[in-house]
Every structure is written in structure tokens, then in C-alpha cells.
PDB file of C-alpha atoms in Angstrom:
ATOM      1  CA  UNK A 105      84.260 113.636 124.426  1.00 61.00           C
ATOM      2  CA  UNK A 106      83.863 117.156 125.191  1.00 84.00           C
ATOM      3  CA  UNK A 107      84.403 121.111 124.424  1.00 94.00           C
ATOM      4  CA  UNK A 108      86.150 121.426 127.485  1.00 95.00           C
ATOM      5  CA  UNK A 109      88.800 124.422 126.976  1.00 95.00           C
ATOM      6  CA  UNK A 110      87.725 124.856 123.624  1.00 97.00           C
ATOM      7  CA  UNK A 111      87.026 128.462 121.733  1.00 98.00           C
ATOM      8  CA  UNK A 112      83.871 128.202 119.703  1.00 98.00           C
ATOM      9  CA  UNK A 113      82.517 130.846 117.640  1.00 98.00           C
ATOM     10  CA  UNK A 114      78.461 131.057 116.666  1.00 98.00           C
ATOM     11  CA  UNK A 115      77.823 133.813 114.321  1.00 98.00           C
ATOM     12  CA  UNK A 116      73.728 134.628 114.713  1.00 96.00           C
ATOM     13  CA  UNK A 117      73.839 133.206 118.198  1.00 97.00           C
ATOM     14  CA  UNK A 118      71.842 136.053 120.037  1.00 95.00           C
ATOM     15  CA  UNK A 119      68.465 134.410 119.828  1.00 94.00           C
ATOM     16  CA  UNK A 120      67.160 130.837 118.642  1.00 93.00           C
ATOM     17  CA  UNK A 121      69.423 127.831 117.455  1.00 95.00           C
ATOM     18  CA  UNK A 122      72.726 130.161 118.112  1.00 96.00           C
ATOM     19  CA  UNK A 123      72.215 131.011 121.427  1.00 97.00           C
ATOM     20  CA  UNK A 124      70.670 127.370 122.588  1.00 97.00           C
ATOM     21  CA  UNK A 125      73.989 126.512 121.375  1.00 98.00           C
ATOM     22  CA  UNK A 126      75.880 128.623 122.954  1.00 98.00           C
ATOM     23  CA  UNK A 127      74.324 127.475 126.312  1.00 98.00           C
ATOM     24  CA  UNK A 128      75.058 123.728 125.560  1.00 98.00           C
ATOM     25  CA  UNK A 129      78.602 124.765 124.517  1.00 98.00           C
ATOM     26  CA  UNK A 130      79.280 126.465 127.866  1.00 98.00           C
ATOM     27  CA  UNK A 131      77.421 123.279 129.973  1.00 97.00           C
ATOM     28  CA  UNK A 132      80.486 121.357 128.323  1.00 96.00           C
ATOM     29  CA  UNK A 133      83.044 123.768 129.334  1.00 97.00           C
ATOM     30  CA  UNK A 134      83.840 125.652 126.158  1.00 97.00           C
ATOM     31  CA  UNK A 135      84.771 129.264 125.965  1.00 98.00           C
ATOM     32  CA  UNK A 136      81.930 130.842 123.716  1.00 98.00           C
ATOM     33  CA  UNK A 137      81.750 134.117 121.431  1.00 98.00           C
ATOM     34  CA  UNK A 138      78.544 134.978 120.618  1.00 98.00           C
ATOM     35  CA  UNK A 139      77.420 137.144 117.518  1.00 98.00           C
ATOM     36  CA  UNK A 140      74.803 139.376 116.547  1.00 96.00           C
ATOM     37  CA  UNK A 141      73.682 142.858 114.460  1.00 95.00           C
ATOM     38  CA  UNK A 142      71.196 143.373 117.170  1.00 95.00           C
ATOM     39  CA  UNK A 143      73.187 145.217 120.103  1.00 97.00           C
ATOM     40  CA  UNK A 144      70.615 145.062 122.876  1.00 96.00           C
ATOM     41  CA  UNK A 145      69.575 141.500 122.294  1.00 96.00           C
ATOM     42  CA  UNK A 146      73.171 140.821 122.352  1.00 97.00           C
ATOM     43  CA  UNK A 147      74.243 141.950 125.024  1.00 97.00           C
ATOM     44  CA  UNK A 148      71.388 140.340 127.328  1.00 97.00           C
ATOM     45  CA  UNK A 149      72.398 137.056 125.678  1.00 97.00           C
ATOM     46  CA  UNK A 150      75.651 137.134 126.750  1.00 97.00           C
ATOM     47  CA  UNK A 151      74.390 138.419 130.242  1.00 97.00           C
ATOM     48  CA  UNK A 152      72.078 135.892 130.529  1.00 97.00           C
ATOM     49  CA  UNK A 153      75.241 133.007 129.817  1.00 98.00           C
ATOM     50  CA  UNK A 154      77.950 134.473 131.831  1.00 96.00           C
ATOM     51  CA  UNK A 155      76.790 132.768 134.279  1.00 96.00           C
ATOM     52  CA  UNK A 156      77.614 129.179 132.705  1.00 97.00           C
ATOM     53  CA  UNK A 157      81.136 130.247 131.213  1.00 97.00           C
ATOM     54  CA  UNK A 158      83.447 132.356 129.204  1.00 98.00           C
ATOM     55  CA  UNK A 159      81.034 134.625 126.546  1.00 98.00           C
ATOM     56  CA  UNK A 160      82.781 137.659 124.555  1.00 98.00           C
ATOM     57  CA  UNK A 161      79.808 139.445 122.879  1.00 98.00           C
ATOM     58  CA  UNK A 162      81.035 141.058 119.538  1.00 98.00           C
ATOM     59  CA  UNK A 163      78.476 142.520 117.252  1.00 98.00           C
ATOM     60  CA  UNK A 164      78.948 142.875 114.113  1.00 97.00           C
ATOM     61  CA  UNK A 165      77.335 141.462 110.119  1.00 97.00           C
ATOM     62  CA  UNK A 166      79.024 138.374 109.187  1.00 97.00           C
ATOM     63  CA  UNK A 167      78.194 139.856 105.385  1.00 97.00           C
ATOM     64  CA  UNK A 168      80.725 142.789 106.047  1.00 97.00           C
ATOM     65  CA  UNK A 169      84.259 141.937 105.882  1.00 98.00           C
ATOM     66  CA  UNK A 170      85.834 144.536 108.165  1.00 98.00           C
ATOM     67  CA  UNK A 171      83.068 143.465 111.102  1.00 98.00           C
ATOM     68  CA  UNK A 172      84.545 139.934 110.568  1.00 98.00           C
ATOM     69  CA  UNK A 173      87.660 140.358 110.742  1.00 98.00           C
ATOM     70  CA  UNK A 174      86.811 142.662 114.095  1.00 98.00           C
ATOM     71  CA  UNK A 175      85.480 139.589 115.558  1.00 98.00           C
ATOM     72  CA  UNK A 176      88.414 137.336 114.586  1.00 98.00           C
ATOM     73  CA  UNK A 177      90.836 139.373 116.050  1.00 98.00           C
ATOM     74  CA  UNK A 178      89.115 140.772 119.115  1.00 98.00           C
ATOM     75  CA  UNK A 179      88.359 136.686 119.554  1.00 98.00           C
ATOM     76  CA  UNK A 180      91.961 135.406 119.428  1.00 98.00           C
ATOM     77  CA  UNK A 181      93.214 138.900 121.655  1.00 98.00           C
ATOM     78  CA  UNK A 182      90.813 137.582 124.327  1.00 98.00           C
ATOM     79  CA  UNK A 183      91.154 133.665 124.182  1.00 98.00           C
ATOM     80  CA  UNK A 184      94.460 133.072 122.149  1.00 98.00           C
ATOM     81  CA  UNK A 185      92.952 130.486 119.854  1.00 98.00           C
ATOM     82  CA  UNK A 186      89.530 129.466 117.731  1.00 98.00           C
ATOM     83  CA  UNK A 187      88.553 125.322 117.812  1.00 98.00           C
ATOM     84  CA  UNK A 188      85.234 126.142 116.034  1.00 98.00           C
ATOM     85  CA  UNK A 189      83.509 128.142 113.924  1.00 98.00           C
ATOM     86  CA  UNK A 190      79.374 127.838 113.764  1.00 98.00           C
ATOM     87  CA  UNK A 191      78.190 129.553 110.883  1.00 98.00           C
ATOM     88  CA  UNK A 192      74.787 130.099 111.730  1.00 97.00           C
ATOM     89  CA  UNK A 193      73.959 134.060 111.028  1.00 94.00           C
ATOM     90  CA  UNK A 194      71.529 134.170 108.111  1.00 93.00           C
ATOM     91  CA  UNK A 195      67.990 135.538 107.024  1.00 91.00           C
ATOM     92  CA  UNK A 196      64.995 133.573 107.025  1.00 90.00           C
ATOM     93  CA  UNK A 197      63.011 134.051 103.436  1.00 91.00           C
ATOM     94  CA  UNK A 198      59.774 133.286 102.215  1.00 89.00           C
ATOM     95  CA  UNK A 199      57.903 135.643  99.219  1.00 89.00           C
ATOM     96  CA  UNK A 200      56.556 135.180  95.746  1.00 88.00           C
ATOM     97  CA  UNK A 201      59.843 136.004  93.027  1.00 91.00           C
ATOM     98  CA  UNK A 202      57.632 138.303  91.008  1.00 89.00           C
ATOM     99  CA  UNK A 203      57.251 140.477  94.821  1.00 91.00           C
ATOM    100  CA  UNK A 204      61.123 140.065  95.605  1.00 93.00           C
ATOM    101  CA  UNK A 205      63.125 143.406  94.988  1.00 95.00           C
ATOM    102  CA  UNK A 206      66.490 143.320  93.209  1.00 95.00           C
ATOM    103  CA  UNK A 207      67.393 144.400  96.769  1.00 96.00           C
ATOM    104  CA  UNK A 208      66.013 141.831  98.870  1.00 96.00           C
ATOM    105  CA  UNK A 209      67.898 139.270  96.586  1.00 96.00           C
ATOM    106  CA  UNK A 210      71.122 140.624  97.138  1.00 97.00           C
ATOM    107  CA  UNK A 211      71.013 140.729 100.442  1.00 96.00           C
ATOM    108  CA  UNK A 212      69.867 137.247 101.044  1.00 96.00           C
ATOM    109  CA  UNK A 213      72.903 136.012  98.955  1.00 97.00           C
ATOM    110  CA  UNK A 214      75.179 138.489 100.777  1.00 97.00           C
ATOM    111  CA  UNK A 215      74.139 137.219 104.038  1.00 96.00           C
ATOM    112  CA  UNK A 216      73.093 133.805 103.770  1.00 97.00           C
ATOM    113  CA  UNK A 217      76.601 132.687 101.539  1.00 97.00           C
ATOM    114  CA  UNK A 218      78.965 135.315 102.308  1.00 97.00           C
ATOM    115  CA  UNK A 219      78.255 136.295 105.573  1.00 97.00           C
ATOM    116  CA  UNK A 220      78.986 132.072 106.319  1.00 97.00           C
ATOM    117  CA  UNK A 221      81.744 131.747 104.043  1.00 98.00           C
ATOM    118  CA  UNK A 222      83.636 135.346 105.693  1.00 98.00           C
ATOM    119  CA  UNK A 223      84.094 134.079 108.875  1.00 98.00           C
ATOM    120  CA  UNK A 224      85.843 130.835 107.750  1.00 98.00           C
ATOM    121  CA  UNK A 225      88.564 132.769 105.220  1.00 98.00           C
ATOM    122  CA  UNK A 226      88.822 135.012 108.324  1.00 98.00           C
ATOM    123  CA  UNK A 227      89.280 132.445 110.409  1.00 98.00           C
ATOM    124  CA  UNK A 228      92.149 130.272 108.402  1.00 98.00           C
ATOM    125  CA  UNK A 229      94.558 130.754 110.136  1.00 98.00           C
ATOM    126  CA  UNK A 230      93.778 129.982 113.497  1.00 98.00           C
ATOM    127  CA  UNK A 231      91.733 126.930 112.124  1.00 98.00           C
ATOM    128  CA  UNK A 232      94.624 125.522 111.038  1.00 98.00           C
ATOM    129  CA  UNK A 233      96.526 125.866 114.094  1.00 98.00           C
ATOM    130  CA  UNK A 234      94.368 123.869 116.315  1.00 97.00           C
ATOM    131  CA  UNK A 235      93.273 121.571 113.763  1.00 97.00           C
ATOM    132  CA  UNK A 236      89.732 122.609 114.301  1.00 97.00           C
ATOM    133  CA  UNK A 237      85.738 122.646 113.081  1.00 98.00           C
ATOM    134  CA  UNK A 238      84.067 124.845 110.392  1.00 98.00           C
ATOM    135  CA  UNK A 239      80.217 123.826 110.460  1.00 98.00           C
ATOM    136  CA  UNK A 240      77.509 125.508 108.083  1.00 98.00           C
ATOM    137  CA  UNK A 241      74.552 125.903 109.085  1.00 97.00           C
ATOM    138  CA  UNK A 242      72.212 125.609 105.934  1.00 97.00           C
ATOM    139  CA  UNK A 243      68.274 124.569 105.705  1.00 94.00           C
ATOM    140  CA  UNK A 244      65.942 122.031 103.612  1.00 92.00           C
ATOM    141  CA  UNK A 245      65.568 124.458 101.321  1.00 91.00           C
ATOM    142  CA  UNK A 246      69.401 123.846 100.918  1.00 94.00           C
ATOM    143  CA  UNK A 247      68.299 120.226  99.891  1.00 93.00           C
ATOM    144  CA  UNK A 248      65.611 120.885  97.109  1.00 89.00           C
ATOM    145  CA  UNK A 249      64.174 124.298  95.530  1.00 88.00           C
ATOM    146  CA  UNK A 250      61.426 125.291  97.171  1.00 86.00           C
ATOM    147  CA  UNK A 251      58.310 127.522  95.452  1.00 85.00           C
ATOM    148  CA  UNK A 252      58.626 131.221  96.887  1.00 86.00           C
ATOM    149  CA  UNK A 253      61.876 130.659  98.233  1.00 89.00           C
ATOM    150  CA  UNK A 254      64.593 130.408  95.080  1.00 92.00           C
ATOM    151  CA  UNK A 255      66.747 132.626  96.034  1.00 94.00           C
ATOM    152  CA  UNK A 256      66.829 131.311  99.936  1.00 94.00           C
ATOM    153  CA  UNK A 257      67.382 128.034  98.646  1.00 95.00           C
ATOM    154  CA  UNK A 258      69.923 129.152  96.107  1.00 96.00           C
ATOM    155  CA  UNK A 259      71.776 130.885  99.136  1.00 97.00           C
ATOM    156  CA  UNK A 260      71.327 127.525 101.284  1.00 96.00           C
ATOM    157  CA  UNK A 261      72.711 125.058  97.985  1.00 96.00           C
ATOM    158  CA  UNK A 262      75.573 126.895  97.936  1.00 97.00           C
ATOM    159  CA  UNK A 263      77.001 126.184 101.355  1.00 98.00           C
ATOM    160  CA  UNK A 264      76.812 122.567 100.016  1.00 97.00           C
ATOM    161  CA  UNK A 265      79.140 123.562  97.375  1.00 97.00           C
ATOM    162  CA  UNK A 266      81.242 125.682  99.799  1.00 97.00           C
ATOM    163  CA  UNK A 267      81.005 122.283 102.531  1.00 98.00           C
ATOM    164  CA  UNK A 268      82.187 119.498  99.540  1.00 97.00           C
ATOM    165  CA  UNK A 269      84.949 121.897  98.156  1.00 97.00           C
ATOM    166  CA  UNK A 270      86.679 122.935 101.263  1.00 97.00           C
ATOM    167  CA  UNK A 271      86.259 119.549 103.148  1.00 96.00           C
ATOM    168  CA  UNK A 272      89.039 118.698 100.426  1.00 96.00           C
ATOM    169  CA  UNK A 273      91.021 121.701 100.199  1.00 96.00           C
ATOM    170  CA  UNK A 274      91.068 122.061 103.865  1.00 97.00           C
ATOM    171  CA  UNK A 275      91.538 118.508 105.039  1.00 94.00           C
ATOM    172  CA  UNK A 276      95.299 119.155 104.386  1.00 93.00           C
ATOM    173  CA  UNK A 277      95.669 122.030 106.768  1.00 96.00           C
ATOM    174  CA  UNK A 278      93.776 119.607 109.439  1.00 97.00           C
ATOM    175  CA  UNK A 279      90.824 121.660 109.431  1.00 98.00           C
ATOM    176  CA  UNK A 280      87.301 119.431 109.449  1.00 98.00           C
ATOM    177  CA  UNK A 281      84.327 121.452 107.587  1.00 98.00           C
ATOM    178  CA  UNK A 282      80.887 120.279 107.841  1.00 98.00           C
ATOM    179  CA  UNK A 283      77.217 120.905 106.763  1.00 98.00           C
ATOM    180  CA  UNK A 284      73.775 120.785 108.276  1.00 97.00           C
ATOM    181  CA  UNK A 285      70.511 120.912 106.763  1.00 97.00           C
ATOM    182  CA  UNK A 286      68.272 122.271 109.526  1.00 93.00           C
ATOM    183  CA  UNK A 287      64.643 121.140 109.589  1.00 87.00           C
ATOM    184  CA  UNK A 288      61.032 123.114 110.449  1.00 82.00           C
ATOM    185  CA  UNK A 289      62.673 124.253 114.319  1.00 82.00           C
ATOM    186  CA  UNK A 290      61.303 126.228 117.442  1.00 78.00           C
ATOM    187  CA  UNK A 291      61.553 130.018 116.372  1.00 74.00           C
ATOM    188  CA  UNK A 292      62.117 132.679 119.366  1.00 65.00           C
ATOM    189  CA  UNK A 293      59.186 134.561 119.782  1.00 64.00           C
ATOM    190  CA  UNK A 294      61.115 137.614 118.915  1.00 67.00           C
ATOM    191  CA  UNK A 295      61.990 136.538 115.340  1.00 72.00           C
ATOM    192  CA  UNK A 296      60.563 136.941 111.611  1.00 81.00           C
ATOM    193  CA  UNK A 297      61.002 136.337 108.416  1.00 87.00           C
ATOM    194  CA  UNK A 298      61.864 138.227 105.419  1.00 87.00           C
ATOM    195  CA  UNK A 299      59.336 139.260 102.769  1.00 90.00           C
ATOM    196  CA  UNK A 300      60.292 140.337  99.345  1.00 91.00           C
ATOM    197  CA  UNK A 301      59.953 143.761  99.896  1.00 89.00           C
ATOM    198  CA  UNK A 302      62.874 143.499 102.762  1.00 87.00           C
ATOM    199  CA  UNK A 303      60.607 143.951 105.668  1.00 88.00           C
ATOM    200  CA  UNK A 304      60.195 141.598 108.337  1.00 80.00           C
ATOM    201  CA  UNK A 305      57.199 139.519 109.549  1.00 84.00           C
ATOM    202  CA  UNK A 306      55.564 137.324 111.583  1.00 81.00           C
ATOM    203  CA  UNK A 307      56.445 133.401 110.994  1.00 71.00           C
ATOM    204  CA  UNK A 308      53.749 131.682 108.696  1.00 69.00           C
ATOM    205  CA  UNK A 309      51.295 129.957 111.326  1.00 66.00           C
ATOM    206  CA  UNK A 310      51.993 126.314 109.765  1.00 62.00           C
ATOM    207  CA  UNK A 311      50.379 122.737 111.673  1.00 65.00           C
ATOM    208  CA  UNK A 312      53.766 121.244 111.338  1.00 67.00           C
ATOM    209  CA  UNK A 313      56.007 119.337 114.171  1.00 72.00           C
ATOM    210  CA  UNK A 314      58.470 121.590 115.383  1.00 81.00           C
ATOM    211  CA  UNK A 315      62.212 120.559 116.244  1.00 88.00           C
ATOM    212  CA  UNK A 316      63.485 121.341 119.838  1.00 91.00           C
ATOM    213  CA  UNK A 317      66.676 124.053 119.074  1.00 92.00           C
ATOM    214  CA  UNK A 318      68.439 122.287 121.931  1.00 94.00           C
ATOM    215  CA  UNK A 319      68.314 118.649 119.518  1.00 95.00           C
ATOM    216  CA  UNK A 320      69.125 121.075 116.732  1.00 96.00           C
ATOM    217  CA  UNK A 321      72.255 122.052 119.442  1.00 97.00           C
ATOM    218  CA  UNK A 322      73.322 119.007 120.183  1.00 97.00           C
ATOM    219  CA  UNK A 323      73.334 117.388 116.789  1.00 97.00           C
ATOM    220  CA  UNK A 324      75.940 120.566 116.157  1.00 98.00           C
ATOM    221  CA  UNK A 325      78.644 119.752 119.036  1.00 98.00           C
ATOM    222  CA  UNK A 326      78.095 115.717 117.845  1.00 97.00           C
ATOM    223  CA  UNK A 327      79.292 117.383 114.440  1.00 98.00           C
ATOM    224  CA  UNK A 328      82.475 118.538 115.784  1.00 98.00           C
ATOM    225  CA  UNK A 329      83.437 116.639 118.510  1.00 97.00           C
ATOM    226  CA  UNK A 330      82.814 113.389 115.887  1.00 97.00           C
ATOM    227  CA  UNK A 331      83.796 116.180 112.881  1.00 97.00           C
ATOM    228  CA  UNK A 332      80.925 114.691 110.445  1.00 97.00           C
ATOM    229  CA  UNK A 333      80.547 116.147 107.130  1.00 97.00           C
ATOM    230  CA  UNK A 334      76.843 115.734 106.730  1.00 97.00           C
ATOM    231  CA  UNK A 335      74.053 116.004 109.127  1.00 97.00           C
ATOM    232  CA  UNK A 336      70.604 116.109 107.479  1.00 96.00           C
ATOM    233  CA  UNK A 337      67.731 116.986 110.747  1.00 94.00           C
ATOM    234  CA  UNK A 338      64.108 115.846 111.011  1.00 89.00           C
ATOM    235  CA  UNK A 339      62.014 113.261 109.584  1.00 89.00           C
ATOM    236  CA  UNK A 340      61.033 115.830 106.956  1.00 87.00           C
ATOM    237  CA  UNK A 341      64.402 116.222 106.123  1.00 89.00           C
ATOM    238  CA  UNK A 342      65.666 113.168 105.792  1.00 93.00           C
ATOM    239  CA  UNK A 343      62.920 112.088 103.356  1.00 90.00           C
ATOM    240  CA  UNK A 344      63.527 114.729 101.539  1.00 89.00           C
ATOM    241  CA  UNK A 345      66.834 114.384 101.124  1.00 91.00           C
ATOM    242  CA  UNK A 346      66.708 110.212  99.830  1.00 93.00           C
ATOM    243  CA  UNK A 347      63.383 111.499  97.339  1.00 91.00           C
ATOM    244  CA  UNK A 348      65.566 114.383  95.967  1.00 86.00           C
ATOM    245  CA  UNK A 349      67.986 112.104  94.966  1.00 89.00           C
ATOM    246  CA  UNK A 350      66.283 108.831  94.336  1.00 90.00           C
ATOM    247  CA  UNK A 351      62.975 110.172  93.085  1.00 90.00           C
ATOM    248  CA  UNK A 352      62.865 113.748  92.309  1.00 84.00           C
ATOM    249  CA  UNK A 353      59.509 113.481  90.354  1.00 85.00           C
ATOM    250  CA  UNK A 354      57.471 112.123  93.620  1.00 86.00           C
ATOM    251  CA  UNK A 355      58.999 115.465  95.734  1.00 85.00           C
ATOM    252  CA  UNK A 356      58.348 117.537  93.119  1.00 83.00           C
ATOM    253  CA  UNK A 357      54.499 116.314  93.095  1.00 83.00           C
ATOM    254  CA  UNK A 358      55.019 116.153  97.218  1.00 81.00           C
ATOM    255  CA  UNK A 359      56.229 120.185  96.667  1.00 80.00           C
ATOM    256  CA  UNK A 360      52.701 120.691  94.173  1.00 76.00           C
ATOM    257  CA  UNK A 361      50.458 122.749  96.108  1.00 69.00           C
ATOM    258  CA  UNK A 362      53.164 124.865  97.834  1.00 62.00           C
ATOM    259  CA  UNK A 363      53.755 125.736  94.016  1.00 61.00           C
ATOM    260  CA  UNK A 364      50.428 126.541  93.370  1.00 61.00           C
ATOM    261  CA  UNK A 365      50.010 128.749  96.219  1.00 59.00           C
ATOM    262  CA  UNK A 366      53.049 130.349  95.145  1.00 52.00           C
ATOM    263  CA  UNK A 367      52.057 131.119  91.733  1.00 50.00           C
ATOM    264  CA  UNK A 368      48.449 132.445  92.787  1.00 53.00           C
ATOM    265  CA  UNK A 369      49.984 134.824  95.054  1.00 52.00           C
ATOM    266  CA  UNK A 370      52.378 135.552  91.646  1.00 45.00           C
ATOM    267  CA  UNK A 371      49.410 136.243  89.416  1.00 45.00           C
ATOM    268  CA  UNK A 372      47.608 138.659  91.682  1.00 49.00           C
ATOM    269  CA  UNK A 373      51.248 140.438  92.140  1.00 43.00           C
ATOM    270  CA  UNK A 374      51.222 140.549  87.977  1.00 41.00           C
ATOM    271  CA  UNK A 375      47.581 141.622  87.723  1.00 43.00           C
ATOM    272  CA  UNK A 376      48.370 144.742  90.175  1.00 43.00           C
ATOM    273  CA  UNK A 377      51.519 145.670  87.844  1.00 49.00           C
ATOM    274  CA  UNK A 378      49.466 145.486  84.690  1.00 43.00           C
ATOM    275  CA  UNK A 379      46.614 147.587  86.821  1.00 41.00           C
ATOM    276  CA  UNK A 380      49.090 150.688  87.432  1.00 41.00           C
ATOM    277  CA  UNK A 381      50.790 150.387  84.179  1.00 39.00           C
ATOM    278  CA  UNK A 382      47.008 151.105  82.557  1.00 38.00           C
ATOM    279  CA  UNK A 383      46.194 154.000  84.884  1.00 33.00           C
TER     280      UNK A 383
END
């Protein structure tokens, strides 16, 4: 089986998982749109995959509706038809709660849920006419709630509610909706990750086993072409996932000294607050 003739969507696709996509999509013959709020990076992306197959660049934030529905239509006015959506745009979090602004939550939520679950109500329509493929792209964090990441892994839970309920509502309009839990991957050297305050920085320099983003890649056209509900990635992952569920109190003592880094890093955040307040 293949994505030969087929119009795939991948929101977040001008760097990392998204755009190794992308370049597996095209090696199968699919006609790709790639997605991005970075213009410049973008449009080298799409330069750089021309060369393989179809690419329409359209920039735009998943999170805002209007810049959706841009991409929808200018999409279907180019190609006539959408097979897939990838729902991969989203922000990478990691910060104390105590340091997260009221602002840095909301936009998390905003573009980690919404900004997946836009393009699929977008989308309907022309989903339903070719019978096609929704797939979320959530996290481990998704699985289990990690220690200075809530509020990522509240964003990353919720595509599994968003995944069970419209796998049902959907399945009657012939549209297949599925969920994967992505593991610790390759990161472009380009990219960061969001601190509480809403700035970016450099990925935490952690001894742990990367996953290749072109696995990660194919694992995601195996999920539509075979329309799986469920794809859990990684070793890490999958253990996670079966102790989670089986024995949450072993995780949770697993999870321990992530915690108490967490809250260390809280208490000096605290002692700083009560510091000004007395001056």
C-alpha cells in the first residue's frame, strides 16, 4: 500500500518530525502541504522538497481559525481533495508551574489542543468525501503527568479524548482518526522549547536514546495507510504506557526525582517572590 495520488496535510511540518514526513510522503507519491508560522523556514522547506513532489507551502497558526480555514481552502483550490490530515503543529514545554505565566498556559492549550483539533472541523468536509485519515500527533506526556510539564501534558491528554470521541462520531462519515504518543525524538538543531515565561530555549542536554524522526515518519503513513487508532513510540513509551495503567504507583516512584527537581526549582521560584514582596 501506498500514498500514491493522495493529498496529505502536516500542520508544523517546516522543521523536525513534520517535514521528515513530508519527505517520506512525497518518496510514496503523495501530494504534500506543508505548514508553518515561520515564513522563511517555510518556504526553504518546501524548496528543498519540490524536488520529490507536489508541496503547497501555506503559513499560517493552526490555533487561529481564519489561518485554518486559509489553508483548507487554498489546499482543496490547488489539489481538489484532502486524504489526510497530520496534526503535528504544537509547542514543546518544560518549566516549574509556580514560573509559568497565566500567558504561557493559554497558549500551550490554544496551540497544542486547538490548533490540532481546528484543522480537523476545518477539514470535515473534505474528510468525509474521500473517506480519509485524521492523525494526532500527541507525546508521553500525553500518557502520564509529568512534574514541570502539567499543563503540556494536560494539552497532550486531551487529544486522547479528542482521538476516542471522534473515532466514534466520525467512523460514520468514513473518516478514520488516530493518535500517537511520540517518544524522546531527534530535535532540529534549529528548535527549542518553551519556558514558563514564553521565551524559547535551548533543549535540556539529557543522556537519553533518541528516536530517528524518519521511524517517527514512517510509523505515521503505517497509521493511515493501515488507519490504526493507537500508536504508542519507543521503548520508553511503551512501558510507560502498560505501568500507567497496570501499576501507576511503580511510574509514579519511576517519575520521583524528576518531581523533586521540579519542586526545588519551585521553592527557589517561591523564596524570590517572598524576597520582593519584603523589600
Amino acid at each position: 500500500m501506498k500514498l500514491t495520488n493522495k493529498v496529505v496535510i502536516i500542520t508544523g511540518s517546516s522543521q523536525g518530525i513534520g517535514k521528515t514526513t513530508a519527505r517520506l510522503m512525497l518518496e510514496q507519491g503523495a501530494s504534500v502541504v506543508l505548514n508553518g508560522r515561520n515564513v522563511q523556514r517555510l518556504e526553504a522547506s518546501a524548496m528543498e522538497l519540490s524536488a520529490l513532489g507536489p508541496v503547497l507551502a501555506i503559513p499560517g497558526d493552526m490555533s487561529h481559525w481564519p489561518d485554518v480555514q486559509a489553508m483548507i481552502q487554498s489546499t482543496l483550490d490547488r489539489f481538489g481533495r484532502i486524504d489526510a490530515i497530520v496534526c503535528n503543529a504544537g509547542i514543546k514545554f518544560e518549566d516549574s508551574f509556580w514560573r509559568t505565566s497565566p500567558e504561557t498556559l493559554q497558549k500551550i492549550m490554544d496551540v497544542n489542543l486547538l490548533g490540532q483539533v481546528f484543522p480537523i472541523k476545518a477539514g470535515l468536509k473534505a474528510l468525509q468525501k474521500s473517506r480519509g485519515s485524521v492523525i494526532l500527533i500527541s507525546s508521553l506526556a500525553g500518557l502520564y503527568g509529568l512534574a514541570g510539564a502539567s499543563i503540556y501534558s494536560a494539552s497532550k491528554m486531551g487529544l486522547t479524548a479528542i482521538q476516542q470521541g471522534l473515532s466514534q462520531e466520525l467512523a460514520h462519515d468514513g473518516i478514520h482518526t488516530g493518535v500517537m504518543y511520540v517518544g524522546f525524538t531527534e530535535n532540529d538543531p534549529s528548535s527549542g522549547i518553551l519556558n514558563g515565561e514564553g521565551q524559547l530555549e535551548a533543549f535540556p542536554d539529557r543522556k537519553l536514546k533518541r528516536q530517528a524522526q524518519a521511524v517517527v515518519g514512517q510509523a505515521i503513513i503505517h497509521m493511515i495507510l493501515h488507519r490504526k487508532k493507537r500508536k504508542v513510540m519507543t521503548g520508553m513509551g511503551i512501558a510507560m504506557d502498560v505501568m500507567g495503567r497496570v501499576a501507576p504507583g511503580l511510574l509514579r516512584m519511576i517519575l520521583a526525582k524528576q518531581s523533586r527537581a521540579v519542586a526545588a526549582s519551585a521553592r527557589e521560584v517561591r523564596e524570590l517572590d517572598s524576597s520582593a514582596v519584603l523589600v
